[in-house]
Coordinates of C-alpha atoms in Angstrom, one line a residue:
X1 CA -43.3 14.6 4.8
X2 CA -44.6 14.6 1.9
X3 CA -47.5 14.2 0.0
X4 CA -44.3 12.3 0.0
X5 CA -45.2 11.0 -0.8
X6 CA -47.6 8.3 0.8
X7 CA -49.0 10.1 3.3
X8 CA -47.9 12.3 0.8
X9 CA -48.4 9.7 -1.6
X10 CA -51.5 8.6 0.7
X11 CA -51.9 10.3 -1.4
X12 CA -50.0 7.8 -2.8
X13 CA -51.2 5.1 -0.6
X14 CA -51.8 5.9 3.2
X15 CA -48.3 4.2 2.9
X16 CA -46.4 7.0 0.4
X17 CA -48.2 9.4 0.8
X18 CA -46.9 8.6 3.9
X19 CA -43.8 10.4 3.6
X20 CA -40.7 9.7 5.3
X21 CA -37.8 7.9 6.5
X22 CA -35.1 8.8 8.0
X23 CA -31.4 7.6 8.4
X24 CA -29.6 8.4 11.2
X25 CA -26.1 8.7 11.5
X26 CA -24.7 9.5 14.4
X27 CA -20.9 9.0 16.2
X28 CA -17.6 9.6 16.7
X29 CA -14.9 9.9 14.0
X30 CA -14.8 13.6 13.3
X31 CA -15.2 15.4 10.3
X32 CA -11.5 13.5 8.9
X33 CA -13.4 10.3 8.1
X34 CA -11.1 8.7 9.9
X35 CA -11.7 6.2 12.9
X36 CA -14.7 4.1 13.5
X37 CA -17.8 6.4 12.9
X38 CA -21.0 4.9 13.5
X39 CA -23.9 6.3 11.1
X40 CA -27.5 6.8 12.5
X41 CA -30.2 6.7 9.9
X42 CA -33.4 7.3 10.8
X43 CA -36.2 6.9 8.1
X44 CA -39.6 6.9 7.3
X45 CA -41.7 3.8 6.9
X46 CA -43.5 3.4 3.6
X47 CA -44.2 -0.4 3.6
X48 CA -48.1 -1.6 4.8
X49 CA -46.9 -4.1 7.0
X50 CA -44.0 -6.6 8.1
X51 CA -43.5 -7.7 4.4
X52 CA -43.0 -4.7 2.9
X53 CA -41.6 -2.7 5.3
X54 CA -38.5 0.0 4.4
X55 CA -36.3 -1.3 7.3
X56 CA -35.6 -4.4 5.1
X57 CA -34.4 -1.8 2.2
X58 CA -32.4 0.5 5.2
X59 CA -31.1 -2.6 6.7
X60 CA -29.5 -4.2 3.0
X61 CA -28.1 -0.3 2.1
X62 CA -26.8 -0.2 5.3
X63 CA -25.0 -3.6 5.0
X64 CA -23.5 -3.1 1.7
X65 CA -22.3 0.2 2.4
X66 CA -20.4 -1.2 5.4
X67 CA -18.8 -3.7 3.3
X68 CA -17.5 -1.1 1.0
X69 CA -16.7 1.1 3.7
X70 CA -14.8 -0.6 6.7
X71 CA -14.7 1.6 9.9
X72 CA -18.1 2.7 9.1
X73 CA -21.0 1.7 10.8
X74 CA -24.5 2.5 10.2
X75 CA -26.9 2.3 12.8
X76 CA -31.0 2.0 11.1
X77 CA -34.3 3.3 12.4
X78 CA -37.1 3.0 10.7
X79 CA -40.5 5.0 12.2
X80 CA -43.8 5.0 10.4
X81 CA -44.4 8.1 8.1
X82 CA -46.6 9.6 10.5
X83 CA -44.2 9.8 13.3
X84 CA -41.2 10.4 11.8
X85 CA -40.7 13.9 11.1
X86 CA -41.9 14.8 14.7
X87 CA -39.7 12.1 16.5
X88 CA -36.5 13.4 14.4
X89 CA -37.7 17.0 15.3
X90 CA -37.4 15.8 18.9
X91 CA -34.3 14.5 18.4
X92 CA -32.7 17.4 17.0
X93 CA -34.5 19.7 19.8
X94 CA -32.9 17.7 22.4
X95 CA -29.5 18.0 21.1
X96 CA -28.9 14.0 20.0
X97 CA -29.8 15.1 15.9
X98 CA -29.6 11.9 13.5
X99 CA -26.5 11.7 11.2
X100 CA -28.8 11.5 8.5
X101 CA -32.6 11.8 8.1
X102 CA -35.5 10.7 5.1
X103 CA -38.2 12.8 5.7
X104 CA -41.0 14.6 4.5
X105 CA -39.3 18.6 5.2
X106 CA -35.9 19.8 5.2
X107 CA -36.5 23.9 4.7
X108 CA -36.5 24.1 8.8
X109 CA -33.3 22.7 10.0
X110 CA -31.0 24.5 6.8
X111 CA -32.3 27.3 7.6
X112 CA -31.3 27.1 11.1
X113 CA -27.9 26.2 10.0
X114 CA -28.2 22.4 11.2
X115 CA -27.8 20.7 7.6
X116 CA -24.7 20.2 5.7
X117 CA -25.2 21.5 1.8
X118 CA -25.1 19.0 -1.1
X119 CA -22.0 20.5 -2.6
X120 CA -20.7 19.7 1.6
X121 CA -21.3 16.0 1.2
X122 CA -21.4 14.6 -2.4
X123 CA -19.6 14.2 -4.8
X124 CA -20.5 15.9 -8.1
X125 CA -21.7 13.1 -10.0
X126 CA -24.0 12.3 -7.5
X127 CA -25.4 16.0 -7.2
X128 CA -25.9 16.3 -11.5
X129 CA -27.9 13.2 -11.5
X130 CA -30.6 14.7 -9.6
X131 CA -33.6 15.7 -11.9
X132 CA -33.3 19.2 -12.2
X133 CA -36.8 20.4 -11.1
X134 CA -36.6 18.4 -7.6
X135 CA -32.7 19.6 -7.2
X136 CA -34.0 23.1 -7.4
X137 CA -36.9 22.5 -4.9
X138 CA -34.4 21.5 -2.7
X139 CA -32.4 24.4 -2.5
X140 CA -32.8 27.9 -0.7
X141 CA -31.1 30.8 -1.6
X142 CA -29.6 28.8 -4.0
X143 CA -27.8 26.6 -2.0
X144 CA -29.1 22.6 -1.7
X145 CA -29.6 21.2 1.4
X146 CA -32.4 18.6 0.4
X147 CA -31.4 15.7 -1.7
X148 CA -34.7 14.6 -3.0
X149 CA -35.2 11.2 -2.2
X150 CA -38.4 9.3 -3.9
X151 CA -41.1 11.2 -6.1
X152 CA -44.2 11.1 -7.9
X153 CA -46.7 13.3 -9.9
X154 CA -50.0 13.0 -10.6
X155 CA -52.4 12.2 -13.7
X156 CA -56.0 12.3 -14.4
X157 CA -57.6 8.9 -13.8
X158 CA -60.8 7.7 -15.5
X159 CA -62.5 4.8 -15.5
X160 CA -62.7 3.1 -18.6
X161 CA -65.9 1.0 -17.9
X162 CA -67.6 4.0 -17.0
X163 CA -66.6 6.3 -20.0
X164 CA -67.3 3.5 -22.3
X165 CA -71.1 3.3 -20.7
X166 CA -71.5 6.7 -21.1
X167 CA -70.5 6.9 -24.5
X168 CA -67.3 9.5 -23.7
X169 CA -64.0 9.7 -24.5
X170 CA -60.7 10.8 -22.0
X171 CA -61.3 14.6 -21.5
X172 CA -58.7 17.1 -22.4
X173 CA -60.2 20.3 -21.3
X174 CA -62.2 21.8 -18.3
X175 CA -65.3 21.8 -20.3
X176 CA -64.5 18.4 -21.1
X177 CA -64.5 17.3 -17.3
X178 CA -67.6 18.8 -16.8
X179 CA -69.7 17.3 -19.4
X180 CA -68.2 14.4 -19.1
X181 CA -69.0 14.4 -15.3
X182 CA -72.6 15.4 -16.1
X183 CA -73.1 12.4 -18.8
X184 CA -72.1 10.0 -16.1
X185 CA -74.1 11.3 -13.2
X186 CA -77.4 11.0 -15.6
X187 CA -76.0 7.1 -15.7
X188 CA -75.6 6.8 -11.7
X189 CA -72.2 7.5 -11.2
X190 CA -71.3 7.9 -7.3
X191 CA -69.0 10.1 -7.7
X192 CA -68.8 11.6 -11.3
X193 CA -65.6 13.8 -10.2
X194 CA -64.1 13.0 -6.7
X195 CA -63.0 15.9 -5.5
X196 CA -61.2 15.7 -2.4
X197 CA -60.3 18.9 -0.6
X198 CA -60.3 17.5 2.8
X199 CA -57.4 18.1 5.4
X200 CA -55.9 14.8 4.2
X201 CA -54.5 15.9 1.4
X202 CA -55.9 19.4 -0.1
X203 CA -52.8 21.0 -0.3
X204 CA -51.8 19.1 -3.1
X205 CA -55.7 18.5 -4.8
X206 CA -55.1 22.8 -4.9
X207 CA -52.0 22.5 -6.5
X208 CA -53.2 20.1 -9.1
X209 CA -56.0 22.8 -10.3
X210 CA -54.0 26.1 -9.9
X211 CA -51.5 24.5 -12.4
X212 CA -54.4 23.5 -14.6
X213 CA -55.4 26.8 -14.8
X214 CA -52.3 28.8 -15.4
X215 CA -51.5 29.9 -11.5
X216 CA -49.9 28.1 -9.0
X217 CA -49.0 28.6 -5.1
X218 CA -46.6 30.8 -5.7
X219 CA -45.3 33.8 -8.5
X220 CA -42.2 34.1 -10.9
X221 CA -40.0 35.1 -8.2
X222 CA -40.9 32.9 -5.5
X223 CA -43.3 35.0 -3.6
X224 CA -46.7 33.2 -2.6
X225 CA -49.1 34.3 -5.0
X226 CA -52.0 32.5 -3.6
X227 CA -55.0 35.1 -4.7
X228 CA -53.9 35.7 -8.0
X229 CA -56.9 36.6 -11.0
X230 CA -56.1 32.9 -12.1
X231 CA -56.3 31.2 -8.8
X232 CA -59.4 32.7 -8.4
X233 CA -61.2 32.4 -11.3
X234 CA -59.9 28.5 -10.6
X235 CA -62.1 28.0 -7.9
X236 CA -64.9 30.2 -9.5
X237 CA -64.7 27.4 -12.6
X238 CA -64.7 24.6 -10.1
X239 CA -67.2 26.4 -8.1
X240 CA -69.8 26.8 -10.9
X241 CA -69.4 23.9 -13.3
X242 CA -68.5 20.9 -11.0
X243 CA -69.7 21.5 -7.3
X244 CA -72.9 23.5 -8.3
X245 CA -73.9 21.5 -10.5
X246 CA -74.0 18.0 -7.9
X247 CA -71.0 16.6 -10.3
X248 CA -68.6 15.6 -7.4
X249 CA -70.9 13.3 -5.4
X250 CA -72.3 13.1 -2.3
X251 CA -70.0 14.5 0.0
X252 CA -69.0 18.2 0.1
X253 CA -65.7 18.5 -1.5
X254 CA -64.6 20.3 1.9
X255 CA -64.8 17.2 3.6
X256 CA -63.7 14.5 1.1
X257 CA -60.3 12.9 2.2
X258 CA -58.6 11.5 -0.7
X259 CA -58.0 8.3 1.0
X260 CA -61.9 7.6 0.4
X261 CA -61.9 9.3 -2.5
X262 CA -59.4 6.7 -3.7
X263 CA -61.0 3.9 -2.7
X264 CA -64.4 4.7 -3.9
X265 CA -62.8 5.0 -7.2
X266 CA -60.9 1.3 -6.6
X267 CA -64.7 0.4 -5.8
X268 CA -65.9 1.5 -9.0
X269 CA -67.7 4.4 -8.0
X270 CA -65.6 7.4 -9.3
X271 CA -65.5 8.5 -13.1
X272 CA -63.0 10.5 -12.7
X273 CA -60.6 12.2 -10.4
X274 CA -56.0 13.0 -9.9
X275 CA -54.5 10.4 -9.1
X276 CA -50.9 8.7 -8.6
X277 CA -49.1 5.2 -9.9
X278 CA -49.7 3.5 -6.2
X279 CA -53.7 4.3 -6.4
X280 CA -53.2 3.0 -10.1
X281 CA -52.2 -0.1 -9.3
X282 CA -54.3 -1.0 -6.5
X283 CA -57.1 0.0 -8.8
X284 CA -56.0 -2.4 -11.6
X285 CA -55.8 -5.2 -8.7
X286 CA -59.2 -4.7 -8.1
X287 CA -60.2 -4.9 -11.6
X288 CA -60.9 -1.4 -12.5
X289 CA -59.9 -0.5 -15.9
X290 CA -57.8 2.7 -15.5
X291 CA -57.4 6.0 -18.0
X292 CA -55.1 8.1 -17.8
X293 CA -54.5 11.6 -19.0
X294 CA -52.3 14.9 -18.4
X295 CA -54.3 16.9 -16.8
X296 CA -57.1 19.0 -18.5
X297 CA -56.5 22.5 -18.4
X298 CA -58.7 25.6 -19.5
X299 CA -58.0 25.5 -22.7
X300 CA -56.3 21.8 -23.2
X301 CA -54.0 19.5 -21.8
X302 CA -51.8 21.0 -18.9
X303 CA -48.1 21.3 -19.8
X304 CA -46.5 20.2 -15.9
X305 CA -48.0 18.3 -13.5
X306 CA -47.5 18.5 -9.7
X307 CA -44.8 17.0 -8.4
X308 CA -44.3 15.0 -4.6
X309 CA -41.0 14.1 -3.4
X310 CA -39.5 13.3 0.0
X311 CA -35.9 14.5 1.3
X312 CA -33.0 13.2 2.7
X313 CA -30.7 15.4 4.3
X314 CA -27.3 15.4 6.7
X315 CA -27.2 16.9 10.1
X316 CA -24.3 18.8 10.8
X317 CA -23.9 17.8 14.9
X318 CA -21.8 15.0 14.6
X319 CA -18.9 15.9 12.8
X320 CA -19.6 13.2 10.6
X321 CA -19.4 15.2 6.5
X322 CA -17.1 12.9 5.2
X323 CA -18.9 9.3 6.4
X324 CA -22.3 11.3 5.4
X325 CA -20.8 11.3 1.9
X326 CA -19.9 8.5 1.4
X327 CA -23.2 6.7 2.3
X328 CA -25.4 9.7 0.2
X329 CA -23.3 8.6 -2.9
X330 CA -23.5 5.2 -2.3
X331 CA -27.3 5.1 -1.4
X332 CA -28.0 7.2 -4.8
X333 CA -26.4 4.5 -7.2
X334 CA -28.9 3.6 -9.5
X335 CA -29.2 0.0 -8.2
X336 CA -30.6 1.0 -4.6
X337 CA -32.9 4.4 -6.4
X338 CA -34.8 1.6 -8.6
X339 CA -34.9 -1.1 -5.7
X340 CA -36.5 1.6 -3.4
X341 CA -38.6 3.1 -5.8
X342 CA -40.1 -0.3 -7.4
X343 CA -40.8 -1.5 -4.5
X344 CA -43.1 1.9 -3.3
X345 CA -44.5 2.3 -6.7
X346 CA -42.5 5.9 -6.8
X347 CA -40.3 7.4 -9.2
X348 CA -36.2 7.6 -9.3
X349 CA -35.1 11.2 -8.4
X350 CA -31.9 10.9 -10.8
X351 CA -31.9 11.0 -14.1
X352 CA -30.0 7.8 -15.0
X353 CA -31.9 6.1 -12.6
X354 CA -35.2 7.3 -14.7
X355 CA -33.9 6.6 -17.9
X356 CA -33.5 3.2 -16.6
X357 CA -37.0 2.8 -15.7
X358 CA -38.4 4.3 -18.2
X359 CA -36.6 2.1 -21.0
X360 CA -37.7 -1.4 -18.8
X361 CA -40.6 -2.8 -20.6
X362 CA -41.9 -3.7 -16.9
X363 CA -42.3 -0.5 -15.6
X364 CA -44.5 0.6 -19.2
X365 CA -47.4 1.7 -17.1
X366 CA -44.5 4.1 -15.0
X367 CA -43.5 5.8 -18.4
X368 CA -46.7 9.0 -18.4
X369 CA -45.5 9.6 -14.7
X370 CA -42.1 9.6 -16.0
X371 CA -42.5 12.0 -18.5
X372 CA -44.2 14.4 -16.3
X373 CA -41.9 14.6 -13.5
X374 CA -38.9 17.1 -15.0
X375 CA -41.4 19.6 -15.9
X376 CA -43.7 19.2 -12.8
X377 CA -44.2 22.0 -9.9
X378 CA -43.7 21.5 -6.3
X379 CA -45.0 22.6 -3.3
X380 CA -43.0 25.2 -2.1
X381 CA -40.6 22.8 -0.4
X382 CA -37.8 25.4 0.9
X383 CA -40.0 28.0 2.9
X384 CA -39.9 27.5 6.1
X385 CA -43.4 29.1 6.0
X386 CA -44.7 25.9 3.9
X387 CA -46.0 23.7 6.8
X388 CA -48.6 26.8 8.6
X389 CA -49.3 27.5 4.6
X390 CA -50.1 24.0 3.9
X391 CA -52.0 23.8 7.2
X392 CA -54.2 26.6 6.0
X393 CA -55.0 25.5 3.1
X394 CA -56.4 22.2 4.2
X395 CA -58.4 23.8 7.1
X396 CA -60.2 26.2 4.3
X397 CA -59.8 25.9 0.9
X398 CA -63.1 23.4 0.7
X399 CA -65.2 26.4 1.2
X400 CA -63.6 28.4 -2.0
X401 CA -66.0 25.8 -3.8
X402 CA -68.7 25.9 -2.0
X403 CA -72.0 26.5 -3.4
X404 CA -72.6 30.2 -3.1
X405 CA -69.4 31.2 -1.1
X406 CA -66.5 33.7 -2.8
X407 CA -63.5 31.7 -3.6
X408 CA -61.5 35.1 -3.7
X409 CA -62.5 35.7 -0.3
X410 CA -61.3 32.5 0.8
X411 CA -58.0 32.7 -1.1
X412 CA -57.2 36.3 -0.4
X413 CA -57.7 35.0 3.3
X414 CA -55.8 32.0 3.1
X415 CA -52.9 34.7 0.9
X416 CA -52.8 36.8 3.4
X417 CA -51.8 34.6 6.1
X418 CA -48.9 33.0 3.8
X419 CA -47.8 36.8 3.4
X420 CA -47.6 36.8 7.4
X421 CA -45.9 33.4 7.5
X422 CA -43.8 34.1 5.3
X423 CA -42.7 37.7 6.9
X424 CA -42.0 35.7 9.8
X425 CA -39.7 33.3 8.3

């Protein structure tokens, strides 16, 4: 699911990045919307524990849809983010597919002609609200089957404290980030950069420095573009003038999970590193003073960030389009959006939804998130090739920065089994 946003926000929190919830509606009724039709949802858990747990939200959508909609029922599950998109994948393997799911992938089941299409299900108000870059990494071939769900981006974090010891100021550039790191570490910084390319969550780490440096996963036409000259000279950078030089602590990139990362930096141990509003705000609670930044890039500040976000989508098996509908637009009114996303620490996928955050003096902290999340890249979200690429990348992108190994070995490696994943699609 998605860097989703816990799990793919664990990269939020172990909780968002956690990605995934799913609704699942499931009965009889037929494609008319007439008769009793009884929903299934099926959704991904975000919450840490009993008080904060998404089937509380599920359960309160569910209810006041029903009252708005009489002869329609809506039956909620809620699974944790890890288990989620493999127990609705079993599901749909053994025939008894969810009316509707929140997960962390969508690109397999359109593809196999098990999803219904936005313009299938909602009504056009709902499907212009969506913020256009998420709409669009939600379609394939043009056509959306994903309705993105919850989001977030990511920011360059800094700790205040630290900077201010060191005499430094919030970095703009690559150069920047590694003297910066380097003024720290001669101070006793832990972990003057954390730089987490561990299985956890590299895939999204990657994206954040491709973008930095002008490249990205994938090229102007959608083709992966993994090895490109500004990929690798990327790694080369990171390479030479962080991990060489002993700037990104004492353990190897390659096998730095961001989930430690993240707390050694709520510990007070980490000048710098990418980071999310959820790792923001458990920092803050722990007293760390947090910077944040866009994120540097070779020459300055980058222009788009990377963008997370998790999907909702509705199964075709039941017959159910009409009742589907109904409860997407009535699940994306800008009420239930905000509720979901303050709770999770995320950000609204619609645009009115963001404009309403984003103009709440309460959510101030929210508004540099905000602005990057129109112009911010995604993983690529509608391959069907995405979850071996992704897999890849987290088994061997570490060693691209390793001291005296070839990052364009590794990448024209890890590009060349996307170019087979992707023929196989």
């Amino acid at each position: 699911m998605g860097e989703a946003v816990q799990r793919r926000y664990t990269g939020l929190t172990a909780a968002v990045a956690a990605l995934g919830m799913t609704v699942v509606l499931a009965g009889c009724g037929g494609d008319s919307g007439s008769g009793d039709v009884t929903l299934k949802l099926v959704a991904a858990d975000y919450g840490t524990g009993p008080e904060n747990s998404s089937e509380k939200y599920w359960s309160g959508v569910a209810s006041g849809f029903e009252k708005k909609n009489p002869g329609i029922k809506v039956d909620v599950t809620v699974l944790h983010w890890k288990d989620v998109d493999r127990e609705v994948a079993e599901m749909v393997k053994a025939g008894k597919a969810p009316d509707i799911a929140q997960i962390g992938a969508y690109a397999d089941y359109a593809k196999a002609g098990k999803l219904y299409s936005a313009d299938e299900t909602l009504a056009i108000r709902t499907t212009a609200n969506f913020l256009p870059s998420l709409a669009e990494a939600g379609k394939i071939d043009g056509t959306q089957y994903g309705l993105p769900f919850v989001a977030s981006t990511r920011l360059l974090f800094y700790n205040k404290k630290l900077f201010g010891q060191a005499g430094l100021d919030a970095p703009q550039t690559w150069d920047d980030i590694s003297a910066d790191a380097a003024a720290l570490k001669a101070k006793g910084v832990t972990y003057p950069f954390a730089l987490p390319l561990g299985e956890e969550e590299a895939q999204a780490e990657t994206l954040m420095w491709l973008l930095s440096g002008g490249g990205g996963y994938t090229d102007d036409v959608g083709a992966y573009d993994i090895d490109s000259a500004e990929n690798v000279a990327t790694f080369r950078w990171m390479r030479d003038n962080l991990v060489g030089k002993g700037l990104t602590g004492p353990v190897a990139p390659g096998k730095l999970d961001r989930e430690r990362a993240f707390k050694a930096f709520t510990a007070g141990k980490v000048g710098m590193l990418n980071g999310h509003p959820t790792l923001m705000d458990e920092a803050e609670a722990k007293g760390i003073d947090v910077g944040m930044v866009p994120l540097p890039g070779a020459d300055g500040p980058t222009e788009g960030s990377m963008g997370v976000a998790d999907w909702m989508m509705g199964f075709k098996q039941n017959g159910n389009r009409q009742a589907i509908g109904k409860f997407f637009d009535f699940a994306y009114s800008d009420e239930n959006v905000l509720e979901f996303a303050e709770e999770y620490d995320l950000l609204p996928v619609t645009g009115s939804a963001s404009a309403a955050m984003e103009a709440d003096a309460k959510h101030k902290k929210l508004r540099p998130f905000l602005e990057a999340l129109p112009n911010s890249t995604l993983t690529p979200y509608g391959k069907t090739s995405w979850a071996t690429v992704s897999e890849t990348i987290k088994k061997k992108i570490g060693s691209a920065v390793a001291p005296g190994n070839n990052p364009e070995s590794v990448l024209g490696t890890i590009s060349t089994e996307a170019a087979q994943a992707e023929a196989a699609e």
